[in-house]
Amino acid sequence: MTGRIALALAIHNHQPVGNFGWVFEDVYETAYAPLLDALERHPGVRLSLHYTGPLIEWIQAEHPDFVQRLGALVARDQVEMLGGGYYEPVLVSLPERDRHGQLVRMADDVERLFGRRPRGAWLAERVWEPQLPSALADAGYDWTILDDNHFRAAAIAEDAMWGAYVTEDQGRLLRVFGTEQGLRYRIPFGDPADVIAHLRDHATEDGRRLGMMGDDGEKFGAWPGTYEHCWGGNRWIDRFFGLLEENAGWLATVTPSAWLDREPPAGRIYVPTASYIEMGEWALPAAESTVFTALVKRAFEHDLPEKRYLRGGFWRNFQARYREINDLHKQMLRVSAKVDALRDGDEKQAALDHLYRGQSNDCYWHGLFGGIYIVHMRLATYAHLIAAEDIADRAAERKPGPVDAGAGPALLAPGNGAALFDTDLDGVPEAYLATPGEIVVVDLAEGAGIGSWDLRATRLALAAVMRRRPEAYHATLKAHEEAIALAPDAASPVTGPAAVDGVDAGAPGDPSGAGAPKTIHDIVATKEPGLSRLLVYDRHERRSGLVHVVPAGSVVEAFRRQEHEEIADLVDGPYRVDRLVDGELDAERDGRLAGQPVLARKTLRVGGGRLDPWLAFELTVEHRGDAAVQADLVVEWNVDLAGGGGNPAAFYAVPPGAAPSTAAPSTAAPSTAAPSTAGPSAAGPSGAASSSALRRYAHDSAEEPGRLPWLVFGNDAEGVEIRATFQEPAEVAWYPVETVSNSEAGFERQYQGSCLLLRWPLALAPGESRNVEVRFDVSSTRDHLVEETAPRP
């Protein structure tokens, strides 16, 4: 008797909050639209589809006919729509109220668009924790899809993964499917006939086995090499769908809910914290990830029994690995508490919308590529959190609502004023200063550096600059470049044909076979030669107002390469609060400079209005030793103004008569744009030369314009201009902070912000003090809140 089996395909389609519109359109044309076309050509193929909130909003605006066509497939029971968190958050990272709100919002939207409330929830990055069954069930969901890695962690045998299991939390029931490894590896990278053969091998006489394959829709046309493979000459999808229809007598395609309606659970399961196995690699520190990855590769290549027990790290560990991710996450928690405290109404709904967008998962982790390192998405995520907090603070100031005493320290953050509390939840308090136009957070334990400087009107997170740190994949880049050096014809940058289409010749025993495209996890290519020269790792976090003391004449390039000599311990050691009042912080540190005792005192003042906030920084170094010292005093200021790629809108501008420094030139890659004599805006800095005479540079350039009394930097498109004025002229230099990350198309440099270095000579006799002051005056020509609430024509 011929065996029978069912196949449930679940295709997840997502574009992050803040991604470029042209990316949405490109992936729509190469993956989303072709798949819908194929489903209309093959009415016998049933599957489930998931579109995240950012994507479905874009589709409704740009391709409304797509939604209508998709609705027709839902109406004829060919497609089942999935729900989930609306803006694709990692649910376990959210407060329970936001977890529930995101899940219900997606269910409401799916029901509104397609007439049916979703029963299944897509789980972002398959990040699972044992409390999720109650959260999903409370939001009205019956089932979700996990990975084979989850099932192994729950001690489910390899041949027992063909079906749905039941689990629960606090008595709330949930059914879980597990993506079958063999199907995931073959679709769409194996021959379609091999997929059918694999299913036939696992068919049974009673037909009670289900093969589940849940994966990203972008791999069906948008990943490198897959468009030609799936939709071009290889016609993989049409061939596969055709085979499914031809074999429908024993191979049924079903939607997950239809399967659950007719089949009982295969058993009970309790799943520990888990995600897919690659996430377990990425969550580990770089050195440990390298070891773990090698163990996993060996275990799977040789089919070793221990492969079942290799799980790697824990998703939440990204908050420990990356200070920037933790800061983002804790700011999200703070904003969530403020928004929750608002009275119900239009303002709260507007704040919730921004909050939910700011919870999109993409910048809360980092894997093989993307994540927190993508600067435009990082800034977009911060912009939504700044917007939500701004709305909440303004509303609370006008009509304070009841404060929940159990909300935690987040509500200690005033809308205006100052407070000392643990903003990043590391057990050590930070200084928090807020005005109508800005929020500044100072990490006292790490150099009293400014880790957050948010402008409310323009919603810019000026301090959101990434630290350059080791990543496990940097070893792959180095090995790749070494191979090119030894055999230049054996490998090439991404401009070479093999790297462009990502085609793999195949390997013995590999189900992908010859000519199938590699997955994005396997492609090794570079977008430019010699990227490994940019692998420089920072000694400390990229905060602002950090104090360096270096030997006189130290070159800027030494700072960029992190090869400079520090002769004091004032950079990232702890400072104590001497005074904290509204608008002002005084912090001190007893340190050592060239072996001599010194007292370093930082004063930070904030003020101004919504469109013209200002920040003043004052540093005093008092010599308390018995021997004279001579050095250079350098203040480091890191700024993110979305200036990557020579963005003409982001700039530095200096007075016209500035003399270039005589210091050795930087070897950082220069901007392709020559200095411009055009001013940053129609109005130049007060008391300065006219704006038309200013020398303007790209914000991602490396320059040493010399000794200046002031300079200007900003972003025309964002409507922000910042004038830095020095009480005493400073020797000024800046360089781009660039990391090397992987992407779908290969390794590439990524701009993370600009490091501005302000230098003064330091000569102190015993008992003497040195004082320097910088004032940053912000001028904003845009107010996003006003733009959003203005009457529409």
mmCIF file with all atom_site columns, N, CA and C in Angstrom, residues 282-323:
data_model
loop_
_atom_site.group_PDB
_atom_site.id
_atom_site.type_symbol
_atom_site.label_atom_id
_atom_site.label_alt_id
_atom_site.label_comp_id
_atom_site.label_asym_id
_atom_site.label_entity_id
_atom_site.label_seq_id
_atom_site.pdbx_PDB_ins_code
_atom_site.Cartn_x
_atom_site.Cartn_y
_atom_site.Cartn_z
_atom_site.occupancy
_atom_site.B_iso_or_equiv
_atom_site.pdbx_formal_charge
_atom_site.auth_seq_id
_atom_site.auth_comp_id
_atom_site.auth_asym_id
_atom_site.auth_atom_id
_atom_site.pdbx_PDB_model_num
ATOM 1   N N  . TRP A 1 282 ? 25.300 32.955 17.519 1.00 0.00 ? 282 TRP A N  1
ATOM 2   C CA . TRP A 1 282 ? 25.477 34.405 17.491 1.00 0.00 ? 282 TRP A CA 1
ATOM 3   C C  . TRP A 1 282 ? 25.360 35.038 18.871 1.00 0.00 ? 282 TRP A C  1
ATOM 4   N N  . ALA A 1 283 ? 24.579 34.423 19.748 1.00 0.00 ? 283 ALA A N  1
ATOM 5   C CA . ALA A 1 283 ? 24.381 34.997 21.079 1.00 0.00 ? 283 ALA A CA 1
ATOM 6   C C  . ALA A 1 283 ? 25.601 34.822 21.971 1.00 0.00 ? 283 ALA A C  1
ATOM 7   N N  . LEU A 1 284 ? 26.534 33.973 21.564 1.00 0.00 ? 284 LEU A N  1
ATOM 8   C CA . LEU A 1 284 ? 27.740 33.752 22.357 1.00 0.00 ? 284 LEU A CA 1
ATOM 9   C C  . LEU A 1 284 ? 28.770 34.842 22.080 1.00 0.00 ? 284 LEU A C  1
ATOM 10  N N  . PRO A 1 285 ? 29.668 35.112 23.037 1.00 0.00 ? 285 PRO A N  1
ATOM 11  C CA . PRO A 1 285 ? 30.807 36.002 22.739 1.00 0.00 ? 285 PRO A CA 1
ATOM 12  C C  . PRO A 1 285 ? 31.598 35.460 21.559 1.00 0.00 ? 285 PRO A C  1
ATOM 13  N N  . ALA A 1 286 ? 32.291 36.351 20.849 1.00 0.00 ? 286 ALA A N  1
ATOM 14  C CA . ALA A 1 286 ? 32.933 35.981 19.589 1.00 0.00 ? 286 ALA A CA 1
ATOM 15  C C  . ALA A 1 286 ? 33.843 34.770 19.726 1.00 0.00 ? 286 ALA A C  1
ATOM 16  N N  . ALA A 1 287 ? 34.693 34.753 20.744 1.00 0.00 ? 287 ALA A N  1
ATOM 17  C CA . ALA A 1 287 ? 35.637 33.642 20.884 1.00 0.00 ? 287 ALA A CA 1
ATOM 18  C C  . ALA A 1 287 ? 34.907 32.331 21.138 1.00 0.00 ? 287 ALA A C  1
ATOM 19  N N  . GLU A 1 288 ? 33.872 32.358 21.970 1.00 0.00 ? 288 GLU A N  1
ATOM 20  C CA . GLU A 1 288 ? 33.122 31.135 22.261 1.00 0.00 ? 288 GLU A CA 1
ATOM 21  C C  . GLU A 1 288 ? 32.289 30.711 21.058 1.00 0.00 ? 288 GLU A C  1
ATOM 22  N N  . SER A 1 289 ? 31.778 31.691 20.299 1.00 0.00 ? 289 SER A N  1
ATOM 23  C CA . SER A 1 289 ? 30.997 31.371 19.113 1.00 0.00 ? 289 SER A CA 1
ATOM 24  C C  . SER A 1 289 ? 31.827 30.603 18.092 1.00 0.00 ? 289 SER A C  1
ATOM 25  N N  . THR A 1 290 ? 33.087 30.993 17.946 1.00 0.00 ? 290 THR A N  1
ATOM 26  C CA . THR A 1 290 ? 33.967 30.303 17.000 1.00 0.00 ? 290 THR A CA 1
ATOM 27  C C  . THR A 1 290 ? 34.128 28.841 17.383 1.00 0.00 ? 290 THR A C  1
ATOM 28  N N  . VAL A 1 291 ? 34.319 28.581 18.661 1.00 0.00 ? 291 VAL A N  1
ATOM 29  C CA . VAL A 1 291 ? 34.473 27.196 19.132 1.00 0.00 ? 291 VAL A CA 1
ATOM 30  C C  . VAL A 1 291 ? 33.173 26.431 18.941 1.00 0.00 ? 291 VAL A C  1
ATOM 31  N N  . PHE A 1 292 ? 32.060 27.044 19.336 1.00 0.00 ? 292 PHE A N  1
ATOM 32  C CA . PHE A 1 292 ? 30.772 26.354 19.237 1.00 0.00 ? 292 PHE A CA 1
ATOM 33  C C  . PHE A 1 292 ? 30.407 26.048 17.792 1.00 0.00 ? 292 PHE A C  1
ATOM 34  N N  . THR A 1 293 ? 30.650 26.993 16.888 1.00 0.00 ? 293 THR A N  1
ATOM 35  C CA . THR A 1 293 ? 30.325 26.785 15.483 1.00 0.00 ? 293 THR A CA 1
ATOM 36  C C  . THR A 1 293 ? 31.088 25.597 14.911 1.00 0.00 ? 293 THR A C  1
ATOM 37  N N  . ALA A 1 294 ? 32.353 25.488 15.282 1.00 0.00 ? 294 ALA A N  1
ATOM 38  C CA . ALA A 1 294 ? 33.154 24.354 14.810 1.00 0.00 ? 294 ALA A CA 1
ATOM 39  C C  . ALA A 1 294 ? 32.602 23.036 15.346 1.00 0.00 ? 294 ALA A C  1
ATOM 40  N N  . LEU A 1 295 ? 32.165 23.026 16.595 1.00 0.00 ? 295 LEU A N  1
ATOM 41  C CA . LEU A 1 295 ? 31.584 21.808 17.185 1.00 0.00 ? 295 LEU A CA 1
ATOM 42  C C  . LEU A 1 295 ? 30.301 21.417 16.458 1.00 0.00 ? 295 LEU A C  1
ATOM 43  N N  . VAL A 1 296 ? 29.455 22.409 16.175 1.00 0.00 ? 296 VAL A N  1
ATOM 44  C CA . VAL A 1 296 ? 28.198 22.127 15.485 1.00 0.00 ? 296 VAL A CA 1
ATOM 45  C C  . VAL A 1 296 ? 28.464 21.585 14.081 1.00 0.00 ? 296 VAL A C  1
ATOM 46  N N  . LYS A 1 297 ? 29.369 22.217 13.378 1.00 0.00 ? 297 LYS A N  1
ATOM 47  C CA . LYS A 1 297 ? 29.678 21.784 12.011 1.00 0.00 ? 297 LYS A CA 1
ATOM 48  C C  . LYS A 1 297 ? 30.164 20.345 11.999 1.00 0.00 ? 297 LYS A C  1
ATOM 49  N N  . ARG A 1 298 ? 31.063 20.025 12.906 1.00 0.00 ? 298 ARG A N  1
ATOM 50  C CA . ARG A 1 298 ? 31.593 18.658 12.959 1.00 0.00 ? 298 ARG A CA 1
ATOM 51  C C  . ARG A 1 298 ? 30.501 17.658 13.329 1.00 0.00 ? 298 ARG A C  1
ATOM 52  N N  . ALA A 1 299 ? 29.658 18.020 14.298 1.00 0.00 ? 299 ALA A N  1
ATOM 53  C CA . ALA A 1 299 ? 28.612 17.100 14.751 1.00 0.00 ? 299 ALA A CA 1
ATOM 54  C C  . ALA A 1 299 ? 27.612 16.796 13.647 1.00 0.00 ? 299 ALA A C  1
ATOM 55  N N  . PHE A 1 300 ? 27.244 17.812 12.858 1.00 0.00 ? 300 PHE A N  1
ATOM 56  C CA . PHE A 1 300 ? 26.257 17.597 11.798 1.00 0.00 ? 300 PHE A CA 1
ATOM 57  C C  . PHE A 1 300 ? 26.883 16.934 10.574 1.00 0.00 ? 300 PHE A C  1
ATOM 58  N N  . GLU A 1 301 ? 28.134 17.293 10.260 1.00 0.00 ? 301 GLU A N  1
ATOM 59  C CA . GLU A 1 301 ? 28.781 16.653 9.107  1.00 0.00 ? 301 GLU A CA 1
ATOM 60  C C  . GLU A 1 301 ? 28.957 15.165 9.315  1.00 0.00 ? 301 GLU A C  1
ATOM 61  N N  . HIS A 1 302 ? 29.248 14.767 10.550 1.00 0.00 ? 302 HIS A N  1
ATOM 62  C CA . HIS A 1 302 ? 29.507 13.360 10.850 1.00 0.00 ? 302 HIS A CA 1
ATOM 63  C C  . HIS A 1 302 ? 28.317 12.684 11.527 1.00 0.00 ? 302 HIS A C  1
ATOM 64  N N  . ASP A 1 303 ? 27.196 13.390 11.605 1.00 0.00 ? 303 ASP A N  1
ATOM 65  C CA . ASP A 1 303 ? 25.971 12.850 12.209 1.00 0.00 ? 303 ASP A CA 1
ATOM 66  C C  . ASP A 1 303 ? 26.243 12.259 13.585 1.00 0.00 ? 303 ASP A C  1
ATOM 67  N N  . LEU A 1 304 ? 26.950 13.021 14.399 1.00 0.00 ? 304 LEU A N  1
ATOM 68  C CA . LEU A 1 304 ? 27.301 12.568 15.739 1.00 0.00 ? 304 LEU A CA 1
ATOM 69  C C  . LEU A 1 304 ? 26.094 12.683 16.663 1.00 0.00 ? 304 LEU A C  1
ATOM 70  N N  . PRO A 1 305 ? 25.952 11.781 17.586 1.00 0.00 ? 305 PRO A N  1
ATOM 71  C CA . PRO A 1 305 ? 24.768 11.817 18.474 1.00 0.00 ? 305 PRO A CA 1
ATOM 72  C C  . PRO A 1 305 ? 24.699 13.084 19.316 1.00 0.00 ? 305 PRO A C  1
ATOM 73  N N  . GLU A 1 306 ? 25.857 13.694 19.621 1.00 0.00 ? 306 GLU A N  1
ATOM 74  C CA . GLU A 1 306 ? 25.826 14.877 20.478 1.00 0.00 ? 306 GLU A CA 1
ATOM 75  C C  . GLU A 1 306 ? 25.258 16.111 19.802 1.00 0.00 ? 306 GLU A C  1
ATOM 76  N N  . LYS A 1 307 ? 25.002 16.042 18.484 1.00 0.00 ? 307 LYS A N  1
ATOM 77  C CA . LYS A 1 307 ? 24.439 17.220 17.812 1.00 0.00 ? 307 LYS A CA 1
ATOM 78  C C  . LYS A 1 307 ? 23.099 17.623 18.409 1.00 0.00 ? 307 LYS A C  1
ATOM 79  N N  . ARG A 1 308 ? 22.381 16.659 18.989 1.00 0.00 ? 308 ARG A N  1
ATOM 80  C CA . ARG A 1 308 ? 21.084 16.952 19.584 1.00 0.00 ? 308 ARG A CA 1
ATOM 81  C C  . ARG A 1 308 ? 21.192 17.863 20.796 1.00 0.00 ? 308 ARG A C  1
ATOM 82  N N  . TYR A 1 309 ? 22.367 17.894 21.418 1.00 0.00 ? 309 TYR A N  1
ATOM 83  C CA . TYR A 1 309 ? 22.499 18.582 22.701 1.00 0.00 ? 309 TYR A CA 1
ATOM 84  C C  . TYR A 1 309 ? 23.282 19.897 22.581 1.00 0.00 ? 309 TYR A C  1
ATOM 85  N N  . LEU A 1 310 ? 23.608 20.298 21.371 1.00 0.00 ? 310 LEU A N  1
ATOM 86  C CA . LEU A 1 310 ? 24.337 21.540 21.162 1.00 0.00 ? 310 LEU A CA 1
ATOM 87  C C  . LEU A 1 310 ? 23.345 22.674 20.941 1.00 0.00 ? 310 LEU A C  1
ATOM 88  N N  . ARG A 1 311 ? 23.304 23.617 21.844 1.00 0.00 ? 311 ARG A N  1
ATOM 89  C CA . ARG A 1 311 ? 22.302 24.676 21.776 1.00 0.00 ? 311 ARG A CA 1
ATOM 90  C C  . ARG A 1 311 ? 22.889 26.075 21.742 1.00 0.00 ? 311 ARG A C  1
ATOM 91  N N  . GLY A 1 312 ? 24.096 26.283 22.247 1.00 0.00 ? 312 GLY A N  1
ATOM 92  C CA . GLY A 1 312 ? 24.703 27.600 22.198 1.00 0.00 ? 312 GLY A CA 1
ATOM 93  C C  . GLY A 1 312 ? 24.172 28.537 23.253 1.00 0.00 ? 312 GLY A C  1
ATOM 94  N N  . GLY A 1 313 ? 24.141 29.830 22.924 1.00 0.00 ? 313 GLY A N  1
ATOM 95  C CA . GLY A 1 313 ? 23.780 30.854 23.895 1.00 0.00 ? 313 GLY A CA 1
ATOM 96  C C  . GLY A 1 313 ? 22.292 31.143 23.958 1.00 0.00 ? 313 GLY A C  1
ATOM 97  N N  . PHE A 1 314 ? 21.966 32.124 24.759 1.00 0.00 ? 314 PHE A N  1
ATOM 98  C CA . PHE A 1 314 ? 20.595 32.505 25.108 1.00 0.00 ? 314 PHE A CA 1
ATOM 99  C C  . PHE A 1 314 ? 20.338 33.883 24.493 1.00 0.00 ? 314 PHE A C  1
ATOM 100 N N  . TRP A 1 315 ? 19.196 34.052 23.824 1.00 0.00 ? 315 TRP A N  1
ATOM 101 C CA . TRP A 1 315 ? 18.933 35.275 23.079 1.00 0.00 ? 315 TRP A CA 1
ATOM 102 C C  . TRP A 1 315 ? 19.117 36.532 23.921 1.00 0.00 ? 315 TRP A C  1
ATOM 103 N N  . ARG A 1 316 ? 18.679 36.511 25.155 1.00 0.00 ? 316 ARG A N  1
ATOM 104 C CA . ARG A 1 316 ? 18.784 37.722 25.980 1.00 0.00 ? 316 ARG A CA 1
ATOM 105 C C  . ARG A 1 316 ? 20.246 38.133 26.205 1.00 0.00 ? 316 ARG A C  1
ATOM 106 N N  . ASN A 1 317 ? 21.164 37.221 25.942 1.00 0.00 ? 317 ASN A N  1
ATOM 107 C CA . ASN A 1 317 ? 22.570 37.534 26.164 1.00 0.00 ? 317 ASN A CA 1
ATOM 108 C C  . ASN A 1 317 ? 23.081 38.630 25.219 1.00 0.00 ? 317 ASN A C  1
ATOM 109 N N  . PHE A 1 318 ? 22.335 38.939 24.146 1.00 0.00 ? 318 PHE A N  1
ATOM 110 C CA . PHE A 1 318 ? 22.737 40.058 23.298 1.00 0.00 ? 318 PHE A CA 1
ATOM 111 C C  . PHE A 1 318 ? 22.782 41.357 24.101 1.00 0.00 ? 318 PHE A C  1
ATOM 112 N N  . GLN A 1 319 ? 21.954 41.453 25.133 1.00 0.00 ? 319 GLN A N  1
ATOM 113 C CA . GLN A 1 319 ? 21.966 42.650 25.971 1.00 0.00 ? 319 GLN A CA 1
ATOM 114 C C  . GLN A 1 319 ? 23.203 42.710 26.851 1.00 0.00 ? 319 GLN A C  1
ATOM 115 N N  . ALA A 1 320 ? 23.842 41.575 27.072 1.00 0.00 ? 320 ALA A N  1
ATOM 116 C CA . ALA A 1 320 ? 25.112 41.551 27.799 1.00 0.00 ? 320 ALA A CA 1
ATOM 117 C C  . ALA A 1 320 ? 26.293 41.716 26.850 1.00 0.00 ? 320 ALA A C  1
ATOM 118 N N  . ARG A 1 321 ? 26.172 41.190 25.639 1.00 0.00 ? 321 ARG A N  1
ATOM 119 C CA . ARG A 1 321 ? 27.264 41.271 24.655 1.00 0.00 ? 321 ARG A CA 1
ATOM 120 C C  . ARG A 1 321 ? 27.454 42.685 24.120 1.00 0.00 ? 321 ARG A C  1
ATOM 121 N N  . TYR A 1 322 ? 26.352 43.407 23.935 1.00 0.00 ? 322 TYR A N  1
ATOM 122 C CA . TYR A 1 322 ? 26.407 44.723 23.301 1.00 0.00 ? 322 TYR A CA 1
ATOM 123 C C  . TYR A 1 322 ? 25.793 45.766 24.227 1.00 0.00 ? 322 TYR A C  1
ATOM 124 N N  . ARG A 1 323 ? 26.620 46.695 24.677 1.00 0.00 ? 323 ARG A N  1
ATOM 125 C CA . ARG A 1 323 ? 26.108 47.783 25.503 1.00 0.00 ? 323 ARG A CA 1
ATOM 126 C C  . ARG A 1 323 ? 25.015 48.543 24.763 1.00 0.00 ? 323 ARG A C  1
#
